C-alpha positions as a printed Julia matrix, in Angstrom:
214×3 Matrix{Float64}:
  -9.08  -22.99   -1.1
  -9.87  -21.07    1.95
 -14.01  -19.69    1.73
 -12.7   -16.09    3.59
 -10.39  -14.45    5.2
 -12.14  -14.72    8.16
 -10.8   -18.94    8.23
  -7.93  -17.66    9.11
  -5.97  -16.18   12.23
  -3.83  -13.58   10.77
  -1.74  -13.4    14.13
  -0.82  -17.33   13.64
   0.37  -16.87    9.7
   2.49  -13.36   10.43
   3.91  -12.57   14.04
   4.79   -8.98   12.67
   1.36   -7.61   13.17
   2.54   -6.06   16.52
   5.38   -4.17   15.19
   2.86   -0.89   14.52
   2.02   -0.98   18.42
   5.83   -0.06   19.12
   7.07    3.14   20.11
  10.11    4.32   17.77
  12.24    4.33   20.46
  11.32    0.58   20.8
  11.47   -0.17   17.18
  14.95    1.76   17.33
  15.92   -1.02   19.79
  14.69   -3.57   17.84
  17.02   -2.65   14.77
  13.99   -1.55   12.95
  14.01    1.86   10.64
  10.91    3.39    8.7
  10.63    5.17    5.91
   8.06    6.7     4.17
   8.46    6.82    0.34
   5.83    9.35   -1.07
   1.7     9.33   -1.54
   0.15    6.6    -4.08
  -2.73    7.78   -5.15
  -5.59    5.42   -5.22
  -8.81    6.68   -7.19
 -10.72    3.57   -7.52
  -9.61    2.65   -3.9
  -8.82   -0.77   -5.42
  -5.41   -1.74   -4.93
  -2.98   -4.39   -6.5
   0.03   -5.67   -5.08
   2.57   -7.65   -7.57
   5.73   -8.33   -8.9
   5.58   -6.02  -11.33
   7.76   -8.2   -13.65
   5.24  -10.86  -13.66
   3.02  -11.15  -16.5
  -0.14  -13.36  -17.43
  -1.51  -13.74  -13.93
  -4.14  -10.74  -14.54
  -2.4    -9.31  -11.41
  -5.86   -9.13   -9.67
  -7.04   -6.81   -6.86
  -7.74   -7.32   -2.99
 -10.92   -7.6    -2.03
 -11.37   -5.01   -0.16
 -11.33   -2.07   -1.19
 -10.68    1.34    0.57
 -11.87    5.01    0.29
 -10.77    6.48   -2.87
  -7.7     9.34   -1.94
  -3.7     9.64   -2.05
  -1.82    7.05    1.19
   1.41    7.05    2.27
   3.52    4.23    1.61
   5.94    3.51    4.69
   8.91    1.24    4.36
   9.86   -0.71    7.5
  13.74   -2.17    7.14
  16.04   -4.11    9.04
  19.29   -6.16    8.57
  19.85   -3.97    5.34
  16.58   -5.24    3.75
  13.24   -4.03    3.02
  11.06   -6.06    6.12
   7.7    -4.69    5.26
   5.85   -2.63    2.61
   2.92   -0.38    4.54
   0.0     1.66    2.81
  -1.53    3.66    5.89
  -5.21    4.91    5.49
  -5.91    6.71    9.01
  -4.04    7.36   12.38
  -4.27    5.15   15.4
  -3.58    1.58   15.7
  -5.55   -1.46   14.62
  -7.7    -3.19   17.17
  -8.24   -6.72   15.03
  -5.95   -8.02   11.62
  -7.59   -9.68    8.67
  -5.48  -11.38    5.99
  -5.77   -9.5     2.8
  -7.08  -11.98   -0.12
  -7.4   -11.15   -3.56
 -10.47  -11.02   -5.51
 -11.54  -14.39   -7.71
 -12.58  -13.27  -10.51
 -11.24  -15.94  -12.39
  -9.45  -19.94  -11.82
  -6.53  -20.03   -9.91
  -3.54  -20.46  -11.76
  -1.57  -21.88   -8.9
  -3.4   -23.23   -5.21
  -2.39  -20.1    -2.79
  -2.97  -17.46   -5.3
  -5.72  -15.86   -3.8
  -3.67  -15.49   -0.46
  -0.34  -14.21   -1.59
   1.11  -13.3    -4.5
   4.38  -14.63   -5.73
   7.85  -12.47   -6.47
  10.34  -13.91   -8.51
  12.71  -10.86   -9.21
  12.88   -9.54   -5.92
  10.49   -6.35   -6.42
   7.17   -5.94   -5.84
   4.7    -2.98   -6.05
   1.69   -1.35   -4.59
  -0.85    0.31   -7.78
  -4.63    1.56   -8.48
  -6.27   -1.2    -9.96
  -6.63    1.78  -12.97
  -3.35    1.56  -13.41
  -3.82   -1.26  -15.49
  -5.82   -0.17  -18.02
  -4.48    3.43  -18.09
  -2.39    1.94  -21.28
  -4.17    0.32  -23.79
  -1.42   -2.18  -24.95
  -0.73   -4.6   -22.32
   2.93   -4.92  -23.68
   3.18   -1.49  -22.93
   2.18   -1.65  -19.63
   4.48   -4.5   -19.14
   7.49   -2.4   -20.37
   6.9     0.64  -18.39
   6.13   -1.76  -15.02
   9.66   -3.08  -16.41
  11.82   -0.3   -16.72
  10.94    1.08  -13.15
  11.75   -1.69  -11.66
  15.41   -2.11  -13.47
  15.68    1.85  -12.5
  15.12    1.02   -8.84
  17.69    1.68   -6.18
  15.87   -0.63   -3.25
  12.63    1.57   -3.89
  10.74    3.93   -5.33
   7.39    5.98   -7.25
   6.85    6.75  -10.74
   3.93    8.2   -12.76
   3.08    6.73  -15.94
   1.9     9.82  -17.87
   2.66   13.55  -17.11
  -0.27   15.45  -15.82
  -1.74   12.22  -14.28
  -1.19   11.97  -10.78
  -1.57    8.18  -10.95
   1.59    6.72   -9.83
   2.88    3.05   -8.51
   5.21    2.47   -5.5
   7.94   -0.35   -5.91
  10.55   -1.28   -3.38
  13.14   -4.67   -3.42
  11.62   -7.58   -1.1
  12.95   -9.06    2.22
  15.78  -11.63    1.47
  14.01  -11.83   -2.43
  11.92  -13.99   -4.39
   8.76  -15.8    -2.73
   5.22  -16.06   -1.8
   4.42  -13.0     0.46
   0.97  -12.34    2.66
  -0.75   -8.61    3.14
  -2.84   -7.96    6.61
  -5.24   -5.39    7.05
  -5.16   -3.93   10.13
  -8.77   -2.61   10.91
 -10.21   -0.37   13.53
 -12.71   -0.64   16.01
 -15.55   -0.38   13.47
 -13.99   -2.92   10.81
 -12.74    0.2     8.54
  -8.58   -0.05    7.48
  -5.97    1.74    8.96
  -3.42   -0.37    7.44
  -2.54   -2.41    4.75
   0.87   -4.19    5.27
   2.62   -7.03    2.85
   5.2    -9.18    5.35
   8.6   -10.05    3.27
   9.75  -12.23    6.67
  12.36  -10.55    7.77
  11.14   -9.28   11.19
  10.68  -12.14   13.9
   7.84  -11.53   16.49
   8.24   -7.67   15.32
  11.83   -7.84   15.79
  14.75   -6.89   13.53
  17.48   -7.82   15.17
  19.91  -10.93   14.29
  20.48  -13.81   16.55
  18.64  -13.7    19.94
  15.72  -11.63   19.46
  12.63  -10.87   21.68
   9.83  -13.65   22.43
């Protein structure tokens, strides 16, 4: 098991990181489209990224956490597929990238499961970390996570309860089921401006087929 993010080079494990640096002309080029979804709100600032049809893992948290408030969630697509999932925290573009780990709070059920978490029904989801404990049945929980994804057209948001602005964001993954990576992308003071979960489609921040850029 890896100590800290900081043993790795998050450049060397995703070569997408430079996609956010391109102009949307240049991501035009590049076959690459984004969308932005709708806010998730994040009270606790504590935010869990999962296949929301996958139970008994505990579905932990990242590490880090971020200021409490309501994000955009961006989509970035290409070759028909969902390429990346994007929650974006302030304006401007990152000056370092950290791979996003998840918090240990307990044994790892499987060896990478602190650096990725695994899809294997070709959805995943962004959520508060309250979100899981805003039911108090977990089967519950589990049905609700359930039925939004089987109501999904590629992506979407739901809320839970009426009156609660707490919501979750899910969207289809890449070419589907698999282990997937998040990168912070941080600022010049070491604050995020970018959370972003690579489903490997984009090559070197690239979305076209075939012969594309170096």
């Amino acid at each position: 098991m890896v100590a800290s993010p900081a043993d790795w080079d998050a450049s060397e494990v995703s070569s997408n990181l430079g996609v956010f640096a391109l102009s949307e002309a240049e991501m035009a080029e590049r076959k690459i489209a984004a969308t932005t979804i709708g806010e998730l709100e994040l009270p606790t600032g504590e935010i869990v990224a999962c296949d929301p049809l996958i139970t008994g893992l505990g579905r932990p948290a990242f590490s880090r956490k971020v200021k409490p408030g309501r994000y955009p969630v961006m989509l970035l697509q290409a070759q028909g597929r969902i390429a990346a999932a994007v929650l974006r925290f302030g304006t401007g573009l990152p000056v370092s990238w950290e791979l996003a780990t998840f918090a240990r709070d307990r044994p790892p059920v499987y060896e990478s499961e602190f650096l990725e978490f695994i899809v294997d029904d070709a959805v995943a989801s962004f959520m508060d970390k309250s979100l899981l404990t805003l039911m108090t049945d977990q089967e519950e929980l589990d049905d609700y996570l359930a039925d939004v994804a089987w109501s999904l057209d590629r992506f979407g948001m739901d809320s839970p309860m009426e009156g609660n602005p707490l919501n979750v964001a899910m969207f289809d993954t890449g070419f589907g089921d698999g282990g997937y990576k998040s990168f912070w992308g941080l600022d010049a003071t070491g604050e995020p401006l970018v959370l972003m979960t690579d489903f490997e489609v984009l090559e070197n921040a690239d979305g076209r087929e075939g012969d594309r850029a170096s």
